[in-house]
Short mmCIF file of N, CA and C in Angstrom, two decimals:
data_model
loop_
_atom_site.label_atom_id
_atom_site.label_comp_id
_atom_site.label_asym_id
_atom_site.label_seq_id
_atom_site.Cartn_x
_atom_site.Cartn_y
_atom_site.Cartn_z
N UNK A 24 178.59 85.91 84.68
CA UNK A 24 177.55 85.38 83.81
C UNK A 24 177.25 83.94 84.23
N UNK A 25 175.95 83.51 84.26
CA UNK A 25 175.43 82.34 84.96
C UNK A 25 175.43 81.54 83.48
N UNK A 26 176.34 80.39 83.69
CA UNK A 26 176.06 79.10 82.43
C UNK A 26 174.28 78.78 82.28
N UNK A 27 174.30 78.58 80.59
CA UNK A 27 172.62 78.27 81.12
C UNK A 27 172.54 76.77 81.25
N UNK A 28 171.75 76.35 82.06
CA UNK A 28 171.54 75.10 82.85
C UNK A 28 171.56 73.50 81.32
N UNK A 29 170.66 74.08 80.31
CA UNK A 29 170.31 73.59 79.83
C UNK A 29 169.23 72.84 79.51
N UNK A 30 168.62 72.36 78.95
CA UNK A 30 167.28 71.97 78.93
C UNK A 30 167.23 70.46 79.74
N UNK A 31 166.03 70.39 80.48
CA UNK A 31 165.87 69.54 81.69
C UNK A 31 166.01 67.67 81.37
N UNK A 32 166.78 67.57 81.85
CA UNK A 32 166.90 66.07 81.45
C UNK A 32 165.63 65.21 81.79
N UNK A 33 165.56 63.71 81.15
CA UNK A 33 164.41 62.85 81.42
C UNK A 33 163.79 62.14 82.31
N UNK A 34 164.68 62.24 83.76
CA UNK A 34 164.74 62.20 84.87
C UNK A 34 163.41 63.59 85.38
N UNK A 35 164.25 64.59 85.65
CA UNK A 35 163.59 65.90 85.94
C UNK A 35 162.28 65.98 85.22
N UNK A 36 161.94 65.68 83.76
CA UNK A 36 160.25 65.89 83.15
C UNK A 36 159.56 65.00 83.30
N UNK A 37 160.35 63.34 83.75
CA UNK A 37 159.25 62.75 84.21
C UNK A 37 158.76 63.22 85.74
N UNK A 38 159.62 63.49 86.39
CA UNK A 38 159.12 63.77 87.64
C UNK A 38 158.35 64.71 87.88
N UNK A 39 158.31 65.70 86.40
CA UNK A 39 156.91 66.84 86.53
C UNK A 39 156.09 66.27 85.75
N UNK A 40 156.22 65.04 84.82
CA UNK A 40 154.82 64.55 84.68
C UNK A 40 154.16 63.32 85.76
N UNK A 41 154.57 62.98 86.75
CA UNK A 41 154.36 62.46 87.73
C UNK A 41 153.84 63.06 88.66
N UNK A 42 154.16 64.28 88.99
CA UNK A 42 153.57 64.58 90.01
C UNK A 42 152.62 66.14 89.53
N UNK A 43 152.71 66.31 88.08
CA UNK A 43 151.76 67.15 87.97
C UNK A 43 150.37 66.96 86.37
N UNK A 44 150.81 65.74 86.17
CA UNK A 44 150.19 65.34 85.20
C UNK A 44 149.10 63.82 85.47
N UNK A 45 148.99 62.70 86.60
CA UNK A 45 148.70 62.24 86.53
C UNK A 45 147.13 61.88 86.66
N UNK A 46 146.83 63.18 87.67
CA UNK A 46 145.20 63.50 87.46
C UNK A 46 144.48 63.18 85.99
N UNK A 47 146.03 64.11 85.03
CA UNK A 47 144.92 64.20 83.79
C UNK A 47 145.14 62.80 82.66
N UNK A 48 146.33 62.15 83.04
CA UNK A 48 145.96 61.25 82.51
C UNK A 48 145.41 59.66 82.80
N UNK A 49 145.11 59.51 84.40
CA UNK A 49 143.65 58.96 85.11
C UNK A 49 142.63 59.60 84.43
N UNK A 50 142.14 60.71 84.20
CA UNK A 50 140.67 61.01 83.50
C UNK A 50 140.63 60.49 81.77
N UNK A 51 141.72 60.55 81.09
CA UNK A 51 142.00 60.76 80.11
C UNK A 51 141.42 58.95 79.74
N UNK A 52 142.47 58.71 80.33
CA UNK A 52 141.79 56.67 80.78
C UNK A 52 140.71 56.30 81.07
N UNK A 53 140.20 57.33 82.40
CA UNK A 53 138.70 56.72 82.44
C UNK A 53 137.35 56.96 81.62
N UNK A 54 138.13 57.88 80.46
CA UNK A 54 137.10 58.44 79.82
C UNK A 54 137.32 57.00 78.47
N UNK A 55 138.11 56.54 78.40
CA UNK A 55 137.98 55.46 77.42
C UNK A 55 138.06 54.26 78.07
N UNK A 56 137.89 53.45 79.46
CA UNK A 56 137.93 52.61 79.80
C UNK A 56 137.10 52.35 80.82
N UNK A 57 136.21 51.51 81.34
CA UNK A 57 135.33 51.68 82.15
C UNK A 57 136.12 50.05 83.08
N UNK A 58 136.73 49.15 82.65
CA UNK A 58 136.71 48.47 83.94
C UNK A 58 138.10 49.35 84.61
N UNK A 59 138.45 49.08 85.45
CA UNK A 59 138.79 49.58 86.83
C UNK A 59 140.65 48.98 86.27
N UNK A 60 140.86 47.44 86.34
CA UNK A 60 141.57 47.01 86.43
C UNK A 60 142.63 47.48 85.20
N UNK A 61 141.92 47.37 83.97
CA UNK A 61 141.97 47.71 82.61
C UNK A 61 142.68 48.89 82.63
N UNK A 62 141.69 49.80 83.29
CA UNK A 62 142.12 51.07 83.20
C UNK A 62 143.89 51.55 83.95
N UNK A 63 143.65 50.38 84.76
CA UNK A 63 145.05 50.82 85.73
C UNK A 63 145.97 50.73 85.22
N UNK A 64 145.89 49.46 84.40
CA UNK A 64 146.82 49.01 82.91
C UNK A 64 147.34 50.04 81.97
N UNK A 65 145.83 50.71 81.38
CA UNK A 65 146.10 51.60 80.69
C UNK A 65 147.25 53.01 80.67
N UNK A 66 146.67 53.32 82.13
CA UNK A 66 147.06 54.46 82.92
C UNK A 66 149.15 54.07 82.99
N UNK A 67 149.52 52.97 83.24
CA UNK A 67 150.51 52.37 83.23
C UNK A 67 151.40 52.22 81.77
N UNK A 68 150.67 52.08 81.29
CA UNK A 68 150.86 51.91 79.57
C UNK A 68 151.15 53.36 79.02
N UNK A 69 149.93 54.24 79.43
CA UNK A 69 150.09 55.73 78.72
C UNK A 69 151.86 55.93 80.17
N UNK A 70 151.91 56.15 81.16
CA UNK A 70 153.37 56.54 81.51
C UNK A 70 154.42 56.12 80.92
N UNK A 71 154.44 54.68 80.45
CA UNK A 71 155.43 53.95 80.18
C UNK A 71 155.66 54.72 78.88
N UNK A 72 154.73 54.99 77.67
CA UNK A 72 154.62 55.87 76.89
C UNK A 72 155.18 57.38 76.83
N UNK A 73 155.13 57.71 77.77
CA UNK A 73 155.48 59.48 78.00
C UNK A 73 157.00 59.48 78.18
N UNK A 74 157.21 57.88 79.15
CA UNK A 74 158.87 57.87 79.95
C UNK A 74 159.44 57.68 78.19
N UNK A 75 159.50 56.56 77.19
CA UNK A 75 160.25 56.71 75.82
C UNK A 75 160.10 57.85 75.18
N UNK A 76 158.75 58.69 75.50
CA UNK A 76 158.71 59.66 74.52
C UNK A 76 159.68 60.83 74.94
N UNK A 77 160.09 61.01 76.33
CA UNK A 77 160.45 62.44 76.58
C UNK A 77 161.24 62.44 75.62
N UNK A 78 162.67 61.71 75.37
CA UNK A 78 163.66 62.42 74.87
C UNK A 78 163.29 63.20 73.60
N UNK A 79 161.75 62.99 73.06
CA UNK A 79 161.83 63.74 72.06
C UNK A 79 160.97 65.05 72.13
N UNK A 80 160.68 65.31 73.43
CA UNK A 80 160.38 66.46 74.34
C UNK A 80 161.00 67.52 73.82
N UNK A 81 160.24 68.38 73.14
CA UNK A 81 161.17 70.20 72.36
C UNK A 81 160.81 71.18 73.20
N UNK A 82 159.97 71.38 73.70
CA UNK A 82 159.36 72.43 74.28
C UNK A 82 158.50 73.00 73.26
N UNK A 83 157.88 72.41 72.28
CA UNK A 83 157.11 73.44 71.00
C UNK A 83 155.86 73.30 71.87
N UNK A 84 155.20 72.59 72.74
CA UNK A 84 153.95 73.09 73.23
C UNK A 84 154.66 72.85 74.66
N UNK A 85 153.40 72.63 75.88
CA UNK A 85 153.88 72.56 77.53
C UNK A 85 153.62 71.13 77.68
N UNK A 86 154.73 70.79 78.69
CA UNK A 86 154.45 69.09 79.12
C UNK A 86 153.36 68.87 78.67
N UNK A 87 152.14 69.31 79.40
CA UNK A 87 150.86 69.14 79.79
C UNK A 87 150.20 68.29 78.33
N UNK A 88 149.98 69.34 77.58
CA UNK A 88 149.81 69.13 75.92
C UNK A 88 150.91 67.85 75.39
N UNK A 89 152.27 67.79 75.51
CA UNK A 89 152.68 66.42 75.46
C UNK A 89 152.12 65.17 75.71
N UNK A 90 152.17 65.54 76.99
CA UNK A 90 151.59 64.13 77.91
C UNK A 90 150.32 63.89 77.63
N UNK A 91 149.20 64.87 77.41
CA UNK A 91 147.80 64.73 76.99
C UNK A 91 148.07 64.01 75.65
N UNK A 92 148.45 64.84 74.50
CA UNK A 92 148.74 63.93 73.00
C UNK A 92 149.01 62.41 73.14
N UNK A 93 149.88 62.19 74.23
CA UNK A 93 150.49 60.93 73.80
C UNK A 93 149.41 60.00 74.93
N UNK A 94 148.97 60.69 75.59
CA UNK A 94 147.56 59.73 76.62
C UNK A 94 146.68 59.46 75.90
N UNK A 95 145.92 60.90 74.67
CA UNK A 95 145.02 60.53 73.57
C UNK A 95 145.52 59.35 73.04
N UNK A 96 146.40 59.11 72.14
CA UNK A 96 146.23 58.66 71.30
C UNK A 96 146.57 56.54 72.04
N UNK A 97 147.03 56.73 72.90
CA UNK A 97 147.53 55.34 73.48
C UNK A 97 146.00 54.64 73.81
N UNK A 98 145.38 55.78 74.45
CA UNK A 98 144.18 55.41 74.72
C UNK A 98 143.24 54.89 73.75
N UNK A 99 143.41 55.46 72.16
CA UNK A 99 142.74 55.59 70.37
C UNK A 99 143.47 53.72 70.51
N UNK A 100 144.95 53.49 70.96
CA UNK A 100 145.07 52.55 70.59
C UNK A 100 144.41 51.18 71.05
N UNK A 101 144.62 51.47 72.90
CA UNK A 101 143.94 50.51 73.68
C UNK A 101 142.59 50.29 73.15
N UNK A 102 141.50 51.17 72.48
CA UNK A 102 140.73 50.88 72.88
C UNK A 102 140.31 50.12 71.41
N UNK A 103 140.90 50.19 69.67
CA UNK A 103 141.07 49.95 69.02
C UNK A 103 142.04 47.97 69.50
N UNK A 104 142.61 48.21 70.41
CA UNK A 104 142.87 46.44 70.47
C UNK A 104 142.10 45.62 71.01
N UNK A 105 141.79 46.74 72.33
CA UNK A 105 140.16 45.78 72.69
C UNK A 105 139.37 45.42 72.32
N UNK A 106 138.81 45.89 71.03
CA UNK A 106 137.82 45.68 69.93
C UNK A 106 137.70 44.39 69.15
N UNK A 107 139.53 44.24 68.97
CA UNK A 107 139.91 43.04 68.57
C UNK A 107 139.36 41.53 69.28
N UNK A 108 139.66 41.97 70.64
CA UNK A 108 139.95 41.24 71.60
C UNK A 108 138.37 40.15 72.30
N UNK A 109 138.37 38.50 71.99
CA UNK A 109 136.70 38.08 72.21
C UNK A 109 136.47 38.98 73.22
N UNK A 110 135.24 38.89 73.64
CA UNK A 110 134.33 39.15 74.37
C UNK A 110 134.24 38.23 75.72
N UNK A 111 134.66 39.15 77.24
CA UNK A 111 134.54 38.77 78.17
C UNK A 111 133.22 38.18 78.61
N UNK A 112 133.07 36.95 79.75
CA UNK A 112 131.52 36.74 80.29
C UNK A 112 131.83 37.75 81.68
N UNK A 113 130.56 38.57 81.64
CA UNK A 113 130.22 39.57 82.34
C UNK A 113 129.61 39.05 83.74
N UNK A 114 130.62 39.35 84.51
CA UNK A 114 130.40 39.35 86.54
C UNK A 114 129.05 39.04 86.44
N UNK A 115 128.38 38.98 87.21
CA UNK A 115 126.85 39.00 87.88
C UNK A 115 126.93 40.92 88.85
N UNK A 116 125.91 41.30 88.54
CA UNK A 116 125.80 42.80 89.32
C UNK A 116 126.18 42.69 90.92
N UNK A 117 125.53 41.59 91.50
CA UNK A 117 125.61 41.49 92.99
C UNK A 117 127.17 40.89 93.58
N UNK A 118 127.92 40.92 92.72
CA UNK A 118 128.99 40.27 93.31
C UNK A 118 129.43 41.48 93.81
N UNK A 119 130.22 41.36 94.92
CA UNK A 119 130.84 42.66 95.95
C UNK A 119 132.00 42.81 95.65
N UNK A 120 133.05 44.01 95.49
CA UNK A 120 134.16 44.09 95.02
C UNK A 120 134.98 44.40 96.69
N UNK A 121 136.14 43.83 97.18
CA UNK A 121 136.50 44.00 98.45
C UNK A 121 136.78 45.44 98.54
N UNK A 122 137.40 45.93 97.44
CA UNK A 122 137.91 47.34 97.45
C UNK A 122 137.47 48.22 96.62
N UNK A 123 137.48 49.28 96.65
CA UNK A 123 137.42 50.32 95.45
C UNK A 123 138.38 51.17 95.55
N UNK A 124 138.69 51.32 94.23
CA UNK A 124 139.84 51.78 93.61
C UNK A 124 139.70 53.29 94.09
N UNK A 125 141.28 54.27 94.00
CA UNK A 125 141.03 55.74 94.82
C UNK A 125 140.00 56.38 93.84
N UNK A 126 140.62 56.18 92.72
CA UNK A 126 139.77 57.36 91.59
C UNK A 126 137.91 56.85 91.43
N UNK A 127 137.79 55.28 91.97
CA UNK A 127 136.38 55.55 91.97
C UNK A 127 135.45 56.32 93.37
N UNK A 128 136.83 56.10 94.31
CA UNK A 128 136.21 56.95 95.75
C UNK A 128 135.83 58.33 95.77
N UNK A 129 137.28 59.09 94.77
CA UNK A 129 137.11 60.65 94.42
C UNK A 129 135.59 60.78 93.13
N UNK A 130 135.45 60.08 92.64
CA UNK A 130 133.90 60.14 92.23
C UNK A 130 132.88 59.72 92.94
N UNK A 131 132.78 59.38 93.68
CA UNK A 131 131.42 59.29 95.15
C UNK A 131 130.67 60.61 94.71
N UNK A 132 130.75 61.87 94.36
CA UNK A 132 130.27 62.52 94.16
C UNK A 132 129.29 62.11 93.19
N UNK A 133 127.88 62.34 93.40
CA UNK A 133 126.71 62.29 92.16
C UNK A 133 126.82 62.55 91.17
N UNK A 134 127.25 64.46 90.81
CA UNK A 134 127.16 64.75 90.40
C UNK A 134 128.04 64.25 89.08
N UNK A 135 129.60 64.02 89.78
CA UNK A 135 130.42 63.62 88.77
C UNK A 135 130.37 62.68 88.33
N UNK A 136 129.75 61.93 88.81
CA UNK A 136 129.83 60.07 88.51
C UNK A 136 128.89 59.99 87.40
N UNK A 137 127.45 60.81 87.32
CA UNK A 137 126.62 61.16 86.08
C UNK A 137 127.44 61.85 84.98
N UNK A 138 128.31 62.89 85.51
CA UNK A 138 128.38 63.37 84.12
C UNK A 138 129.64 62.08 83.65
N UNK A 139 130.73 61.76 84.56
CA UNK A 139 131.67 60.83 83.53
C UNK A 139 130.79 59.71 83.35
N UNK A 140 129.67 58.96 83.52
CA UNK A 140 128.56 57.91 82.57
C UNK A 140 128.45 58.84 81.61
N UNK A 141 127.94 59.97 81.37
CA UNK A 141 127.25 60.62 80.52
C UNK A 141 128.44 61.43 79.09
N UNK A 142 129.49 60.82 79.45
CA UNK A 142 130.85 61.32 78.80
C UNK A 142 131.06 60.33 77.87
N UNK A 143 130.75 59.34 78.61
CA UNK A 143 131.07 58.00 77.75
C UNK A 143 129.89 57.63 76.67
N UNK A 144 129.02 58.26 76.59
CA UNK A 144 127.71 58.39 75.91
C UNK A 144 128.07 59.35 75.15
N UNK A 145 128.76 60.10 74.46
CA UNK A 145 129.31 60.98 73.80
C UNK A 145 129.74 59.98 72.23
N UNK A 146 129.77 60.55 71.43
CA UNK A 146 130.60 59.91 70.28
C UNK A 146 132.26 60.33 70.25
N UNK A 147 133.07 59.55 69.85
CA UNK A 147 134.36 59.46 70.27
C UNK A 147 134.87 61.49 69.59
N UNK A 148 134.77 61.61 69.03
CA UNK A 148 135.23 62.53 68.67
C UNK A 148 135.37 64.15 69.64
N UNK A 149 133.59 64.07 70.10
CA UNK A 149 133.33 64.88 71.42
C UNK A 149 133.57 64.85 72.50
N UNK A 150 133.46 63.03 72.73
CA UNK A 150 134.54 63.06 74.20
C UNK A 150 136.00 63.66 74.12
N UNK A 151 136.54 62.91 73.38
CA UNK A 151 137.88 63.62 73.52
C UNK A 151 138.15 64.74 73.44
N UNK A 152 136.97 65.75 72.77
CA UNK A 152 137.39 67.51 72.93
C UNK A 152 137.32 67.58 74.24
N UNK A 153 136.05 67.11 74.41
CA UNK A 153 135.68 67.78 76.00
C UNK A 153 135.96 67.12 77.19
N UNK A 154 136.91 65.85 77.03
CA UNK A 154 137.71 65.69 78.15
C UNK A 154 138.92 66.61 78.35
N UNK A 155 139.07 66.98 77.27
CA UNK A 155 140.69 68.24 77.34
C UNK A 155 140.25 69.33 77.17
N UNK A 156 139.18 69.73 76.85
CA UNK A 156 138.81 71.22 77.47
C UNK A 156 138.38 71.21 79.03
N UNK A 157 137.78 70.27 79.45
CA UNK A 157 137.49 69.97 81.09
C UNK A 157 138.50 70.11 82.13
N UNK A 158 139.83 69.43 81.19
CA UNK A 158 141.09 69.58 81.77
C UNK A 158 142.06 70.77 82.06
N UNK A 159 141.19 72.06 81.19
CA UNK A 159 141.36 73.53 80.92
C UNK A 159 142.31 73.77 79.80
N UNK A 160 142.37 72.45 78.57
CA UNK A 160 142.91 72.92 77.27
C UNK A 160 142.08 74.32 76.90
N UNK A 161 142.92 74.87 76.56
CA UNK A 161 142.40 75.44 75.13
C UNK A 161 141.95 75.14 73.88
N UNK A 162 141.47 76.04 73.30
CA UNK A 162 140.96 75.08 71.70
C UNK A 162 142.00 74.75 70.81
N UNK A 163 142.61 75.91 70.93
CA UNK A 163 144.26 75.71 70.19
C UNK A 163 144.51 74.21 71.01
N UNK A 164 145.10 74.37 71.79
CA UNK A 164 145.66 72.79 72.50
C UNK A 164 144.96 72.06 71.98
N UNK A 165 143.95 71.84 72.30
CA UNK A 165 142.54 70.57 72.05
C UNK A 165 143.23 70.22 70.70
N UNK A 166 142.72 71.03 69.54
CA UNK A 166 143.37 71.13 68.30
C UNK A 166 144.80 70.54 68.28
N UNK A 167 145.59 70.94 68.80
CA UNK A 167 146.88 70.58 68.57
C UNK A 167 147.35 68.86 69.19
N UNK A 168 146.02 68.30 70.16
CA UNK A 168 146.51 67.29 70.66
C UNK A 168 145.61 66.52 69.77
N UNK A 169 144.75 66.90 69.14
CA UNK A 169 143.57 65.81 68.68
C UNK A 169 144.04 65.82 67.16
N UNK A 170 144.78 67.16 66.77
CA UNK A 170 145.21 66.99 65.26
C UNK A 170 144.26 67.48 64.14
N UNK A 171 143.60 68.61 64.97
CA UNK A 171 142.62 69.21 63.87
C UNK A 171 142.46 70.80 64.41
N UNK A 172 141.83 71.49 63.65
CA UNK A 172 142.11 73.17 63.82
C UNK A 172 141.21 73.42 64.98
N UNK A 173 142.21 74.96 65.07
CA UNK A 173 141.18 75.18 66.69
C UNK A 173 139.60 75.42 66.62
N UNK A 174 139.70 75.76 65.39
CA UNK A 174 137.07 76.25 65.39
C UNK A 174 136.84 74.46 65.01
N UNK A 175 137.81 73.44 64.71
CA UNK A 175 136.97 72.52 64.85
C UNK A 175 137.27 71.99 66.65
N UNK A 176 137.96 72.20 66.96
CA UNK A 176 137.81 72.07 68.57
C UNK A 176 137.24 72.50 68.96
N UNK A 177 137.14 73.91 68.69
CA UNK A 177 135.85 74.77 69.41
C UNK A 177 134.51 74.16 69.09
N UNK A 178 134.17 73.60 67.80
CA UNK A 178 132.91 73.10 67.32
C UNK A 178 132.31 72.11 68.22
N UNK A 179 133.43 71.14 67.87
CA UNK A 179 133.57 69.99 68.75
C UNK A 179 132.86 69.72 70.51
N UNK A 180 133.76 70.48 70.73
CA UNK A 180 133.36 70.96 72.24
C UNK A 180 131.99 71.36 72.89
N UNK A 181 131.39 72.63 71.61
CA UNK A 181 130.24 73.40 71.93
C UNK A 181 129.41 72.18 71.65
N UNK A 182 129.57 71.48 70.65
CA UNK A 182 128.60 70.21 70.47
C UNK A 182 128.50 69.00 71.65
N UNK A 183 129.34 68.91 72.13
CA UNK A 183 129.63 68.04 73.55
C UNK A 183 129.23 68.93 75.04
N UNK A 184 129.18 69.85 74.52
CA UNK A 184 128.46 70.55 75.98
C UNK A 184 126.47 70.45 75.58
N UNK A 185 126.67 70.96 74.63
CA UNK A 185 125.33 70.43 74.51
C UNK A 185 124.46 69.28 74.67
N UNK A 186 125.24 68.34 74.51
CA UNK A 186 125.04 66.54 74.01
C UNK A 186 124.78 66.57 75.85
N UNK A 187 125.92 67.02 76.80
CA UNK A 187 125.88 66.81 77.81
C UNK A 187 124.62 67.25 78.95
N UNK A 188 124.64 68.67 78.37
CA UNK A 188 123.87 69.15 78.96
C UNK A 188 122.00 68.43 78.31
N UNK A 189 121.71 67.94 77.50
CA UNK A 189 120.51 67.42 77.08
C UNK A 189 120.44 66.17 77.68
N UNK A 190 121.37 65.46 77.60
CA UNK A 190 121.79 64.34 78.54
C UNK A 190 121.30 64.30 79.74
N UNK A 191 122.05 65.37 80.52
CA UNK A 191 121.99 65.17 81.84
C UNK A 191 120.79 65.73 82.69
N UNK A 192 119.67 66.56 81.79
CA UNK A 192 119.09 67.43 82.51
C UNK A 192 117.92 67.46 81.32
N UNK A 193 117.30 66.20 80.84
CA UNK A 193 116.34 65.98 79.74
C UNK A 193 115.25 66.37 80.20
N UNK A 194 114.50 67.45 79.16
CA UNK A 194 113.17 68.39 79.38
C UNK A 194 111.80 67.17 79.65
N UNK A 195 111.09 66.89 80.91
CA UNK A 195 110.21 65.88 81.13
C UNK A 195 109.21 66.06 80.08
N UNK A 196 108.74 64.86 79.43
CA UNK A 196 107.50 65.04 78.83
C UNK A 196 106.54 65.18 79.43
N UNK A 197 105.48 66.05 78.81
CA UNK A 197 104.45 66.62 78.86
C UNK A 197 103.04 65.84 78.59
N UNK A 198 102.51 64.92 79.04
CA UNK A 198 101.61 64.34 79.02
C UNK A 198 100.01 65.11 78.53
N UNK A 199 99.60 64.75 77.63
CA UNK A 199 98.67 65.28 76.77
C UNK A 199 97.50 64.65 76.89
N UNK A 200 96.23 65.55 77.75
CA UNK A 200 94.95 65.13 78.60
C UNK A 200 93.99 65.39 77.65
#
């Protein structure tokens, strides 16, 4: 008879939220943070977050849903202190940045770079469904990370695909001769 191993120490789950979670919580950030630097912060802040939280890691949902919950809500917090926080004087447009960051290179794409502007144009409630359904939550999950039932996730969502899709692809007016 094989001893059972036991449940994975905090070592071992960070290293599967490291190397299989950090995509989602880079999006999770950039969906509430738009400078670059900020965000890296953030992104740093939500790990540092996940590393105290494991030990209280049960297995009642999957990492994934962990690490998403606790990215939501760090993010509810950051962006709730920033609010606090005066008001920066804003760069000039033409100033050149030497570098760009990886995650703004992997958006070079058009397409995506419109819809995450067009995410952030969302009211807080819809972004956050439909950044974690994007991420391939479920509604149950969605629900379970946002803290409300799954038909209001589902609601949520269908309302943010819509918002998006009117957004992104607005019917031209019709000029009247």
């Amino acid at each position: 008879m094989v001893p059972d191993p036991g449940p994975p120490d905090k070592d071992q789950l960070f290293a599967e939220v490291t190397s299989g979670c950090t995509g989602l919580i880079s999006r999770i950030a950039m969906s509430h943070e738009a400078d670059p630097a900020l965000r890296l912060e953030l992104v740093q802040d939500i790990l540092l977050a996940v590393w105290v939280a494991l030990p209280s890691f049960r297995g009642d949902a999957s990492l994934r849903t962990f690490v998403a919950s606790i990215a939501q809500k760090r993010c509810v917090t950051h962006v709730a202190r920033r609010a606090r926080e005066p008001r920066q004087v804003e760069l000039p447009p033409d100033l050149i940045s030497a570098a760009q960051l990886p995650d703004e290179v992997a958006i070079g794409n058009d397409f995506k770079e419109k819809l995450a502007e067009t995410i952030k144009k969302l009211p807080d409630p819809q972004r956050e469904a439909i950044v974690l359904c994007f991420e391939g939550f479920s509604y149950g999950e969605v629900g379970e990370v946002l803290g409300i039932s799954t038909n209001a996730a589902m609601l949520r969502c269908q309302r943010a695909k819509q918002s998006l899709k009117a957004l992104m692809d607005p019917v031209p007016k019709v000029s009247q001769a």
